Amino acid sequence: MASEDITKLAESLAKTKVGGGQLSFKGQSLKLNTAEDAEEVIKQIEEFDGLEALRLEGNTVGVEAAKVIAKALEKKSELKRCHWSDMFTGRLRSEIPPALISLGDALITAGAQLVELDLSDNAFGPDGVRGFEALLKSPACYTLQELKLNNCGMGIGGGKILAAALKECHRKSSAQGKPLALKIFVAGRNRLENDGATALAEAFGIIGTLEEVHMPQNGINHPGITALAQAFAINPLLKVINLNDNTFTDKGAIAMAETLKALRQIEVINFGDCLVRSKGAVAIADAVKEGLHKLKELNLSFCEIKRDAALTVAEAIEDKAELEKLDLNGNYLGEEGCEQLQEILEGFNMASVLGSLSDDEGEEEDDDEEEEEEGEAEEEEEEEEEEEEQQQLKERGQGEQQSLTPKKIIDSQDSTPVPSPPVDVATFLAFPSPEKLLRLGPKCSVLIAQQTDTSDVEKVVTTLLRISSVFKDDAPVKTAVHETTDALMRKAFTSATFNSDAFITSLLIHMGLLKSEEKIKAVPSLYGILMTLNHVVQQDYFPKSLAPVLSAFVTKPNRALDSCSFARHMLLQTLHQL
């Protein structure tokens, strides 16, 4: 280690905060690769008597450094809180599991009894969960009260591993006469989807002591929401439920409303951007009206709720003396509905609790009930078909993708499945979906590249965004997206007429990262394109001269990027290594 590096490290460590049993290296940007790099950290750990909390956030710890830090922790039996979020910046995903295993084994050896474990903002994926699985099952976590795993990219697989570990921890700790009594669980932005959420719901139902659950932005639909609702019903101490930005539909919202009727300690309900719709909102309003006297915050923003249902929600909070905030922004109230809402709350002397209505979508035309029910039934049928098709894809494997057709249920007289109509490139690009891409068959990459005029930068950008929009962690879909993108972009970048600079400019505009004089609507989600670009920039056809430009714009603060920070982190990590 160079002398100037040692000096810099010493200066950083001089800022180390000590007090109340806590040793903090938080936010010091320490780059601990080797045992030598970690010497000063180890020294402070070893010399700290009565260490109860160790903060390592905002640094980067390599495998070798983790081993020697772990060795120092083996004698710290009083350690209770591990604040280890964002401590693997710039590390390969393969480095993180062994580092976590070393640290976890040290806590087990020390005989520590943890109260809090925070590993948020570490992009370790499903394999990373394996890295602390043994720790979770060990006596060191029998006393765990707070588990925070926000933005770790666990996916469905990681969610299942985590759920199994929590159940095993509860089983073993119960055998010792002191069952695991987890209070706070945080796992937002992990793409758990229905299967991951359902597995965790089973664990929650067994634990039964939860007070706060935060699982926003996980791609959970009504089957997963219903499973969580059933689990929450047997966690009577629940105070906070944050499921923001998942997809309830009225089916999931009604299930959750039934659960809310059974809970008496609820203080915060955050179902914003969850598509609870009017029926779901009315059901939740009924639950609020019947009880929930400790309610402090109710968020039903951006849920496609119409005026009458929103007014029903407002009327339900009449006797909620503890309420501090009601958020109904981004729904379909219209100007008159917004005024009526404010009048109702003024009548209760509660006007101050109402949040902004600046993003109200205006009053939607009232469809008759029959049409609305038909639309919802069709949507549910499509969801079920998609789930069936995805299950078939998993079971039959990638080799049979081209022959796969979704199961269609016809009338009760004939239950024979009929094949879906054939899909062509134009149909896929007009209405892209993972299923359509797979149904294009093994030649999809060639077909799309052939039918895209790569001399037209805008067409290339549009096609790339359409392909990437269907990106999923599911192996067959991911492979299809990567192969199709490779064919398209290889053709474009190797063409003498293709303007690479114009391409990256147009792409950044469509991603909402660069302003344009023309009004161009940004894509609704950046997750797919960021994950796809993470693959593209590693290919030999990608001009390395574009990497600094892309890195500069993805690094800049942006709300759209904040909502998919795992994908952003992955791309920046890859660009950094180019």
C-alpha positions as MATLAB code, in Angstrom:
seq = 'MASEDITKLAESLAKTKVGGGQLSFKGQSLKLNTAEDAEEVIKQIEEFDGLEALRLEGNTVGVEAAKVIAKALEKKSELKRCHWSDMFTGRLRSEIPPALISLGDALITAGAQLVELDLSDNAFGPDGVRGFEALLKSPACYTLQELKLNNCGMGIGGGKILAAALKECHRKSSAQGKPLALKIFVAGRNRLENDGATALAEAFGIIGTLEEVHMPQNGINHPGITALAQAFAINPLLKVINLNDNTFTDKGAIAMAETLKALRQIEVINFGDCLVRSKGAVAIADAVKEGLHKLKELNLSFCEIKRDAALTVAEAIEDKAELEKLDLNGNYLGEEGCEQLQEILEGFNMASVLGSLSDDEGEEEDDDEEEEEEGEAEEEEEEEEEEEEQQQLKERGQGEQQSLTPKKIIDSQDSTPVPSPPVDVATFLAFPSPEKLLRLGPKCSVLIAQQTDTSDVEKVVTTLLRISSVFKDDAPVKTAVHETTDALMRKAFTSATFNSDAFITSLLIHMGLLKSEEKIKAVPSLYGILMTLNHVVQQDYFPKSLAPVLSAFVTKPNRALDSCSFARHMLLQTLHQL';
ca = [
       0.000    0.000    0.000;
       1.519    3.350   -1.073;
       2.436    5.818    1.661;
       0.042    8.446    0.285;
      -2.802    5.876    0.455;
      -1.924    5.116    4.081;
      -1.975    8.829    4.879;
      -5.368    9.223    3.219;
      -6.718    6.225    5.123;
      -5.409    7.600    8.408;
      -7.116   10.935    7.737;
     -10.400    9.161    7.030;
     -10.126    7.059   10.153;
      -9.509   10.174   12.208;
     -13.146   11.002   11.460;
     -14.278    7.721   12.961;
     -17.080    8.267   15.466;
     -17.069    6.443   18.759;
     -19.731    6.552   21.444;
     -22.513    4.642   23.138;
     -20.937    1.304   22.285;
     -20.860    2.256   18.586;
     -17.851    2.368   16.266;
     -18.632    4.127   13.002;
     -16.719    4.270    9.723;
     -19.867    5.471    7.950;
     -19.427    7.328    4.670;
     -15.631    7.440    4.714;
     -15.260    5.896    1.228;
     -12.584    3.508    2.463;
     -11.319    1.081   -0.185;
     -10.421   -2.011    1.774;
      -9.092   -4.612   -0.644;
      -6.306   -6.376    1.234;
      -5.480   -7.280    4.818;
      -2.997   -4.400    4.816;
      -5.678   -1.928    3.737;
      -7.810   -2.952    6.705;
      -5.110   -2.757    9.397;
      -6.298    0.520   10.942;
      -9.933   -0.592   10.909;
      -9.019   -3.855   12.593;
      -6.966   -2.022   15.219;
      -9.895    0.189   16.165;
     -12.258   -2.781   16.348;
      -9.840   -4.769   18.530;
      -9.237   -1.847   20.885;
     -12.925   -1.046   21.305;
     -14.200   -2.550   24.531;
     -17.905   -3.288   24.714;
     -18.529   -2.949   20.968;
     -22.304   -3.080   20.437;
     -22.733   -1.468   17.017;
     -20.441   -1.405   13.967;
     -21.156    0.955   11.074;
     -19.444    0.170    7.770;
     -21.855    1.944    5.389;
     -20.487    3.889    2.463;
     -17.207    1.994    2.128;
     -16.073   -0.882   -0.066;
     -14.830   -4.125    1.478;
     -13.134   -6.844   -0.538;
     -12.869  -10.555    0.209;
      -9.426  -10.432    1.830;
     -10.238   -7.352    3.901;
     -13.507   -8.965    5.043;
     -11.585  -12.018    6.287;
      -9.294  -10.020    8.558;
     -12.098   -7.760    9.794;
     -14.033  -10.938   10.571;
     -11.105  -12.264   12.574;
     -11.225   -9.126   14.729;
     -14.969   -9.567   15.254;
     -14.617  -13.121   16.559;
     -13.938  -11.720   20.032;
     -16.778   -9.189   20.032;
     -19.542  -11.124   21.759;
     -21.416   -7.960   22.772;
     -22.022   -6.854   19.167;
     -25.751   -6.306   18.604;
     -26.138   -4.025   15.595;
     -24.473   -4.444   12.197;
     -25.024   -1.413    9.969;
     -23.497   -2.849    6.824;
     -25.453   -1.233    3.996;
     -23.674    0.007    0.850;
     -20.345   -1.571    1.766;
     -19.528   -3.348   -1.494;
     -19.471   -0.434   -3.963;
     -17.654   -1.369   -7.162;
     -17.310   -5.029   -6.169;
     -18.124   -7.921   -8.457;
     -21.193   -9.851   -7.360;
     -18.978  -12.926   -6.987;
     -16.922  -11.142   -4.317;
     -19.834  -10.368   -2.031;
     -20.991  -13.850   -0.866;
     -17.552  -14.959    0.428;
     -17.123  -11.614    2.200;
     -20.521  -12.016    3.878;
     -19.771  -15.626    4.814;
     -16.545  -14.554    6.577;
     -18.290  -11.800    8.515;
     -21.259  -14.015    9.390;
     -19.067  -16.877   10.598;
     -17.214  -14.419   12.834;
     -20.439  -13.313   14.505;
     -21.412  -16.943   15.083;
     -17.984  -17.735   16.548;
     -18.144  -14.673   18.802;
     -21.477  -15.804   20.234;
     -23.001  -12.452   19.320;
     -26.731  -11.931   19.774;
     -27.806   -9.543   17.048;
     -30.714   -7.149   17.349;
     -30.286   -5.402   13.986;
     -28.782   -6.497   10.665;
     -28.783   -3.982    7.802;
     -27.387   -5.105    4.442;
     -29.372   -2.680    2.274;
     -28.038   -1.199   -0.975;
     -25.650   -4.063   -1.598;
     -26.280   -5.433   -5.091;
     -25.626   -9.061   -4.204;
     -28.570  -10.796   -5.882;
     -29.775  -14.292   -4.918;
     -26.222  -15.570   -4.385;
     -25.636  -12.864   -1.809;
     -28.508  -14.209    0.295;
     -26.609  -17.500    0.425;
     -23.752  -15.477    1.897;
     -25.633  -14.697    5.106;
     -28.045  -17.643    5.109;
     -25.990  -19.555    7.721;
     -25.870  -16.452    9.932;
     -29.664  -16.094    9.825;
     -30.116  -19.735   10.863;
     -27.614  -19.468   13.713;
     -28.057  -18.551   17.404;
     -26.556  -15.144   16.550;
     -29.902  -14.222   14.963;
     -32.301  -15.846   17.423;
     -32.571  -12.387   19.025;
     -32.906  -10.455   15.759;
     -35.517   -7.684   15.818;
     -34.692   -5.649   12.682;
     -33.729   -7.088    9.295;
     -33.109   -4.554    6.512;
     -32.416   -5.727    2.967;
     -33.587   -2.818    0.845;
     -32.433   -2.645   -2.780;
     -30.324   -5.809   -2.888;
     -31.616   -7.378   -6.101;
     -32.583  -10.605   -4.346;
     -35.150  -11.617   -6.931;
     -37.563  -14.511   -6.493;
     -34.765  -16.975   -5.744;
     -33.242  -14.801   -3.046;
     -36.662  -14.209   -1.504;
     -37.251  -17.951   -1.215;
     -33.822  -18.559    0.343;
     -34.435  -15.737    2.823;
     -37.885  -17.051    3.738;
     -36.540  -20.563    4.359;
     -33.734  -19.182    6.542;
     -36.179  -17.138    8.635;
     -38.427  -20.167    9.150;
     -35.439  -22.265   10.180;
     -34.294  -19.553   12.582;
     -37.751  -19.465   14.151;
     -37.862  -23.262   14.446;
     -34.451  -23.511   16.097;
     -34.968  -20.527   18.413;
     -38.379  -21.892   19.458;
     -36.714  -25.158   20.409;
     -34.484  -23.109   22.729;
     -37.557  -21.582   24.356;
     -37.043  -18.098   22.892;
     -38.704  -17.871   19.448;
     -37.427  -15.358   16.923;
     -39.388  -12.140   17.499;
     -38.642  -10.084   14.407;
     -40.212   -6.608   14.561;
     -39.021   -4.720   11.480;
     -38.606   -6.194    7.994;
     -37.399   -4.071    5.068;
     -36.987   -5.465    1.543;
     -37.990   -2.824   -0.996;
     -36.743   -2.788   -4.596;
     -35.858   -6.470   -4.747;
     -38.072   -7.775   -7.581;
     -39.493  -10.447   -5.308;
     -42.645  -10.744   -7.439;
     -45.461  -13.111   -6.431;
     -43.383  -16.191   -5.673;
     -40.853  -14.369   -3.506;
     -43.573  -12.465   -1.654;
     -45.609  -15.627   -1.085;
     -42.580  -17.442    0.355;
     -41.895  -14.558    2.726;
     -45.572  -14.371    3.666;
     -45.336  -17.955    4.898;
     -42.379  -16.985    7.090;
     -44.213  -13.896    8.397;
     -47.187  -16.046    9.354;
     -44.946  -18.310   11.406;
     -43.083  -15.456   13.104;
     -46.183  -13.444   14.098;
     -44.371  -10.561   15.865;
     -43.888   -8.054   13.052;
     -44.486   -4.365   13.726;
     -43.254   -2.864   10.447;
     -43.105   -4.329    6.942;
     -41.611   -2.317    4.085;
     -41.733   -4.053    0.680;
     -42.219   -1.310   -1.963;
     -41.379   -1.748   -5.659;
     -41.235   -5.522   -5.850;
     -43.457   -6.324   -8.824;
     -45.992   -8.087   -6.595;
     -49.462   -8.687   -8.075;
     -52.701   -9.697   -6.359;
     -51.728  -13.360   -5.611;
     -48.655  -12.192   -3.695;
     -50.556   -9.328   -2.065;
     -53.275  -11.738   -0.926;
     -50.662  -14.065    0.591;
     -49.100  -11.135    2.449;
     -52.524   -9.987    3.657;
     -53.213  -13.411    5.144;
     -49.835  -13.358    6.903;
     -50.321   -9.823    8.232;
     -53.606  -10.897    9.804;
     -51.672  -13.100   12.241;
     -49.186  -10.355   13.122;
     -51.426   -8.358   15.498;
     -48.686   -5.889   16.485;
     -48.301   -4.455   12.980;
     -47.989   -0.670   12.961;
     -46.578    0.099    9.510;
     -47.397   -1.537    6.156;
     -45.541   -0.063    3.186;
     -46.265   -1.845   -0.101;
     -45.930    1.220   -2.331;
     -45.624    0.662   -6.088;
     -46.849   -2.915   -6.324;
     -49.999   -3.973   -8.206;
     -52.932   -4.812   -5.917;
     -55.890   -4.395   -8.288;
     -59.205   -4.444   -6.434;
     -58.767   -8.169   -5.753;
     -55.598   -7.648   -3.703;
     -56.947   -4.468   -2.118;
     -60.085   -6.238   -0.882;
     -57.966   -9.018    0.657;
     -55.770   -6.429    2.369;
     -58.827   -4.520    3.601;
     -60.134   -7.664    5.312;
     -56.812   -7.982    7.110;
     -56.863   -4.343    8.203;
     -60.149   -5.002    9.991;
     -58.344   -7.493   12.225;
     -55.425   -5.203   13.082;
     -55.663   -2.699   15.925;
     -52.208   -1.096   16.078;
     -51.872    0.179   12.504;
     -50.376    3.675   12.260;
     -49.141    3.889    8.645;
     -50.692    2.449    5.479;
     -48.754    3.154    2.296;
     -50.494    1.663   -0.715;
     -49.553    4.513   -3.056;
     -49.145    3.656   -6.747;
     -50.660    0.226   -6.092;
     -53.628    0.320   -8.487;
     -56.183   -0.426   -5.758;
     -58.866    1.235   -7.933;
     -62.246    2.398   -6.721;
     -63.544   -0.938   -5.425;
     -60.361   -1.517   -3.491;
     -60.402    2.009   -2.087;
     -63.983    1.584   -0.838;
     -63.035   -1.701    0.839;
     -60.053   -0.037    2.537;
     -62.270    2.864    3.579;
     -64.660    0.418    5.262;
     -61.744   -1.095    7.195;
     -60.565    2.349    8.273;
     -64.058    3.355    9.358;
     -64.569    0.223   11.445;
     -61.374    0.641   13.465;
     -57.736    1.726   13.053;
     -58.040    4.465   15.654;
     -54.262    4.845   15.847;
     -53.931    5.576   12.119;
     -51.512    8.426   11.401;
     -50.947    8.151    7.647;
     -52.991    6.774    4.756;
     -51.477    6.870    1.267;
     -53.683    5.856   -1.658;
     -52.080    8.136   -4.247;
     -51.886    7.251   -7.957;
     -54.249    4.283   -7.591;
     -56.840    5.037  -10.322;
     -59.458    5.918   -7.718;
     -62.521    7.822   -8.967;
     -64.287   10.684   -7.235;
     -67.017    8.852   -5.307;
     -64.598    6.275   -3.933;
     -62.139    8.999   -2.898;
     -64.942   10.832   -1.067;
     -65.815    7.564    0.703;
     -62.207    7.351    1.899;
     -62.404   10.925    3.202;
     -65.631   10.222    5.084;
     -64.041    7.154    6.690;
     -61.405    9.171    8.564;
     -63.915   11.354   10.449;
     -63.022   10.053   13.923;
     -59.306    9.359   13.343;
     -57.904   11.838   15.828;
     -54.310   10.679   15.340;
     -54.322   11.105   11.540;
     -51.589   13.391   10.244;
     -51.642   12.760    6.496;
     -54.112   11.597    3.844;
     -52.645   11.289    0.349;
     -55.083   10.911   -2.556;
     -53.006   12.696   -5.177;
     -52.813   11.417   -8.750;
     -56.294    9.866   -8.861;
     -59.406   10.664  -10.931;
     -61.240   13.245   -8.803;
     -61.567   16.159  -11.201;
     -61.754   19.793  -10.105;
     -65.186   19.393   -8.515;
     -64.143   16.198   -6.748;
     -61.056   17.890   -5.279;
     -63.258   20.686   -3.923;
     -65.753   18.199   -2.444;
     -62.908   16.289   -0.810;
     -61.587   19.437    0.827;
     -65.105   20.414    1.986;
     -65.629   17.031    3.659;
     -62.343   17.316    5.543;
     -63.029   20.919    6.509;
     -66.312   19.710    7.971;
     -64.322   17.369   10.220;
     -61.819   20.162   10.979;
     -59.186   17.952    9.308;
     -58.334   19.958    6.174;
     -54.687   20.159    7.248;
     -54.141   16.408    6.879;
     -54.878   16.392    3.145;
     -51.796   16.219    0.952;
     -51.364   17.989   -2.380;
     -53.785   17.195   -5.208;
     -51.631   18.874   -7.861;
     -51.230   15.694   -9.919;
     -54.915   14.822  -10.044;
     -55.723   13.150  -13.374;
     -59.111   14.823  -13.769;
     -62.499   13.165  -13.661;
     -62.709   10.057  -15.807;
     -65.916    9.275  -17.663;
     -68.004    6.908  -15.585;
     -68.346    3.570  -17.349;
     -71.333    1.538  -16.341;
     -70.728   -1.162  -13.769;
     -71.140   -4.045  -16.170;
     -68.459   -2.738  -18.571;
     -66.070   -2.105  -15.696;
     -66.524   -5.629  -14.352;
     -65.982   -7.079  -17.815;
     -62.751   -5.088  -18.184;
     -61.474   -6.234  -14.821;
     -62.381   -9.849  -15.580;
     -60.463   -9.666  -18.853;
     -57.462   -8.178  -17.074;
     -57.481  -10.908  -14.422;
     -57.742  -13.561  -17.132;
     -54.722  -12.053  -18.905;
     -52.758  -12.035  -15.636;
     -53.602  -15.694  -15.024;
     -52.617  -16.638  -18.577;
     -49.321  -14.824  -18.226;
     -48.585  -16.569  -14.919;
     -49.407  -19.944  -16.482;
     -47.176  -19.235  -19.442;
     -44.279  -18.158  -17.254;
     -44.639  -21.337  -15.203;
     -44.578  -23.396  -18.389;
     -41.449  -21.585  -19.505;
     -39.718  -22.480  -16.253;
     -40.792  -26.102  -16.441;
     -40.044  -26.760  -20.099;
     -36.789  -24.806  -20.289;
     -35.259  -22.540  -22.835;
     -34.905  -25.197  -25.521;
     -38.629  -25.385  -26.092;
     -39.434  -21.680  -26.129;
     -40.331  -21.557  -29.806;
     -43.072  -24.156  -29.496;
     -44.645  -22.688  -26.391;
     -48.174  -21.286  -26.643;
     -50.226  -19.903  -23.770;
     -53.153  -21.914  -22.553;
     -56.522  -20.443  -23.519;
     -59.692  -21.446  -21.772;
     -62.668  -21.611  -24.126;
     -66.289  -22.401  -23.388;
     -67.370  -25.019  -20.873;
     -68.308  -27.490  -23.641;
     -64.707  -27.671  -24.977;
     -61.677  -27.283  -22.736;
     -59.133  -28.122  -25.459;
     -56.293  -25.557  -25.484;
     -56.015  -23.672  -28.754;
     -52.824  -22.012  -29.965;
     -52.475  -18.236  -29.817;
     -52.369  -16.393  -33.129;
     -48.857  -16.157  -34.595;
     -46.713  -13.190  -33.613;
     -44.674  -11.163  -36.094;
     -42.051   -8.482  -35.499;
     -44.504   -5.633  -36.100;
     -46.930   -7.021  -33.514;
     -44.185   -7.421  -30.919;
     -42.810   -3.905  -31.468;
     -46.290   -2.380  -31.359;
     -47.283   -4.143  -28.115;
     -44.128   -5.670  -26.614;
     -44.337   -8.397  -23.979;
     -41.982  -11.187  -22.836;
     -44.371  -13.811  -24.179;
     -44.518  -12.266  -27.657;
     -40.735  -12.064  -27.832;
     -40.396  -15.755  -26.957;
     -43.142  -16.711  -29.393;
     -41.183  -15.086  -32.222;
     -38.970  -18.155  -31.938;
     -35.232  -18.742  -32.115;
     -34.845  -16.416  -35.122;
     -36.334  -13.404  -33.309;
     -32.984  -11.632  -33.064;
     -32.302  -11.988  -36.783;
     -35.847  -10.982  -37.767;
     -35.876   -7.800  -35.680;
     -32.406   -6.741  -36.854;
     -33.334   -7.376  -40.489;
     -36.515   -5.323  -40.251;
     -34.924   -2.315  -38.521;
     -33.425    0.427  -40.681;
     -30.181    1.084  -38.811;
     -29.465    4.212  -40.849;
     -32.346    5.810  -38.912;
     -31.068    6.510  -35.381;
     -34.574    7.139  -33.989;
     -35.800    3.757  -35.225;
     -32.841    2.004  -33.624;
     -33.443    3.770  -30.305;
     -37.169    3.017  -30.395;
     -36.589   -0.637  -31.227;
     -33.963   -0.993  -28.494;
     -36.336    0.527  -25.926;
     -39.186   -1.766  -27.017;
     -36.970   -4.855  -26.695;
     -35.518   -3.829  -23.336;
     -38.966   -2.975  -21.928;
     -39.755   -6.706  -21.652;
     -36.535   -7.546  -19.766;
     -37.039   -9.928  -16.841;
     -34.646  -11.852  -14.607;
     -36.303  -15.041  -15.853;
     -33.545  -16.842  -17.827;
     -35.388  -17.466  -21.135;
     -36.612  -13.878  -21.366;
     -33.256  -12.394  -20.366;
     -31.460  -14.513  -22.983;
     -33.937  -13.530  -25.696;
     -33.575   -9.833  -24.857;
     -29.780  -10.051  -24.867;
     -29.584  -11.972  -28.160;
     -32.061   -9.666  -29.899;
     -30.300   -6.566  -28.621;
     -26.914   -7.917  -29.721;
     -28.125   -8.557  -33.261;
     -29.677   -5.088  -33.521;
     -26.835   -3.092  -31.988;
     -24.057   -5.044  -33.700;
     -25.706   -4.280  -37.040;
     -26.090   -0.605  -36.101;
     -22.621    0.061  -34.673;
     -20.842   -1.738  -37.513;
     -22.733    0.227  -40.167;
     -20.743    3.016  -41.832;
     -23.835    5.240  -41.933;
     -24.752    4.895  -38.245;
     -24.115    7.979  -36.089;
     -23.139    6.700  -32.623;
     -23.122   10.149  -31.015;
     -26.626   10.897  -32.292;
     -27.718    7.484  -31.003;
     -26.518    8.029  -27.427;
     -28.044   11.544  -27.400;
     -31.430   10.269  -28.576;
     -31.325    7.356  -26.135;
     -30.633    9.659  -23.181;
     -33.533   11.903  -24.235;
     -35.945    8.972  -24.459;
     -34.732    7.787  -21.037;
     -35.566   11.212  -19.590;
     -31.923   11.878  -18.659;
     -31.343   14.652  -21.209;
     -33.666   17.521  -22.083;
     -34.818   18.103  -25.642;
     -36.413   21.058  -27.389;
     -39.001   18.662  -28.772;
     -41.583   17.140  -26.463;
     -40.529   13.505  -26.238;
     -42.203   11.319  -23.639;
     -39.692    9.396  -21.550;
     -40.089    5.651  -21.078;
     -42.158    4.842  -17.947;
     -39.510    2.610  -16.347;
     -35.735    2.605  -16.766;
     -35.143   -0.822  -15.223;
     -35.253   -2.785  -18.488;
     -33.071   -0.431  -20.505;
     -30.517   -0.084  -17.692;
     -30.219   -3.860  -17.313;
     -29.986   -4.242  -21.094;
     -27.324   -1.541  -21.363;
     -25.385   -3.326  -18.639;
     -25.100   -6.206  -21.125;
     -24.548   -4.039  -24.222;
     -21.603   -2.039  -22.859;
     -19.677   -5.264  -22.227;
     -19.883   -6.399  -25.866;
     -17.125   -5.927  -28.433;
     -19.395   -3.978  -30.791;
     -20.064   -1.196  -28.241;
     -17.882    1.905  -28.852;
     -15.950    2.444  -25.632;
     -15.919    6.186  -26.382;
     -19.615    6.291  -25.415;
     -19.013    4.840  -21.950;
     -17.970    8.141  -20.237;
     -21.024    9.933  -21.682;
     -23.394    7.216  -20.514;
     -21.719    7.076  -17.096;
     -21.969   10.847  -16.622;
     -25.724   10.944  -17.225;
     -26.543    7.793  -15.242;
     -24.528    9.187  -12.312;
     -26.499   12.457  -12.195;
     -29.348   12.695   -9.629;
     -32.647   11.783  -11.281;
     -35.946   10.610   -9.793;
     -36.469    8.065  -12.560;
     -33.094    6.501  -11.769;
     -33.788    6.501   -8.040;
     -36.690    4.101   -8.558;
     -34.407    1.453  -10.087;
     -31.218    1.978   -8.122;
     -30.181   -1.677   -8.304;
     -30.054   -1.603  -12.125;
     -28.352    1.785  -12.011;
     -25.708    0.463   -9.614;
     -25.083   -2.582  -11.816;
     -24.573   -0.441  -14.928;
     -22.296    2.072  -13.196;
     -20.259   -0.764  -11.713;
     -19.791   -2.281  -15.187;
     -18.932    1.073  -16.790;
     -16.382    1.702  -14.038;
     -14.638   -1.564  -14.890;
     -14.420   -0.921  -18.660;
];
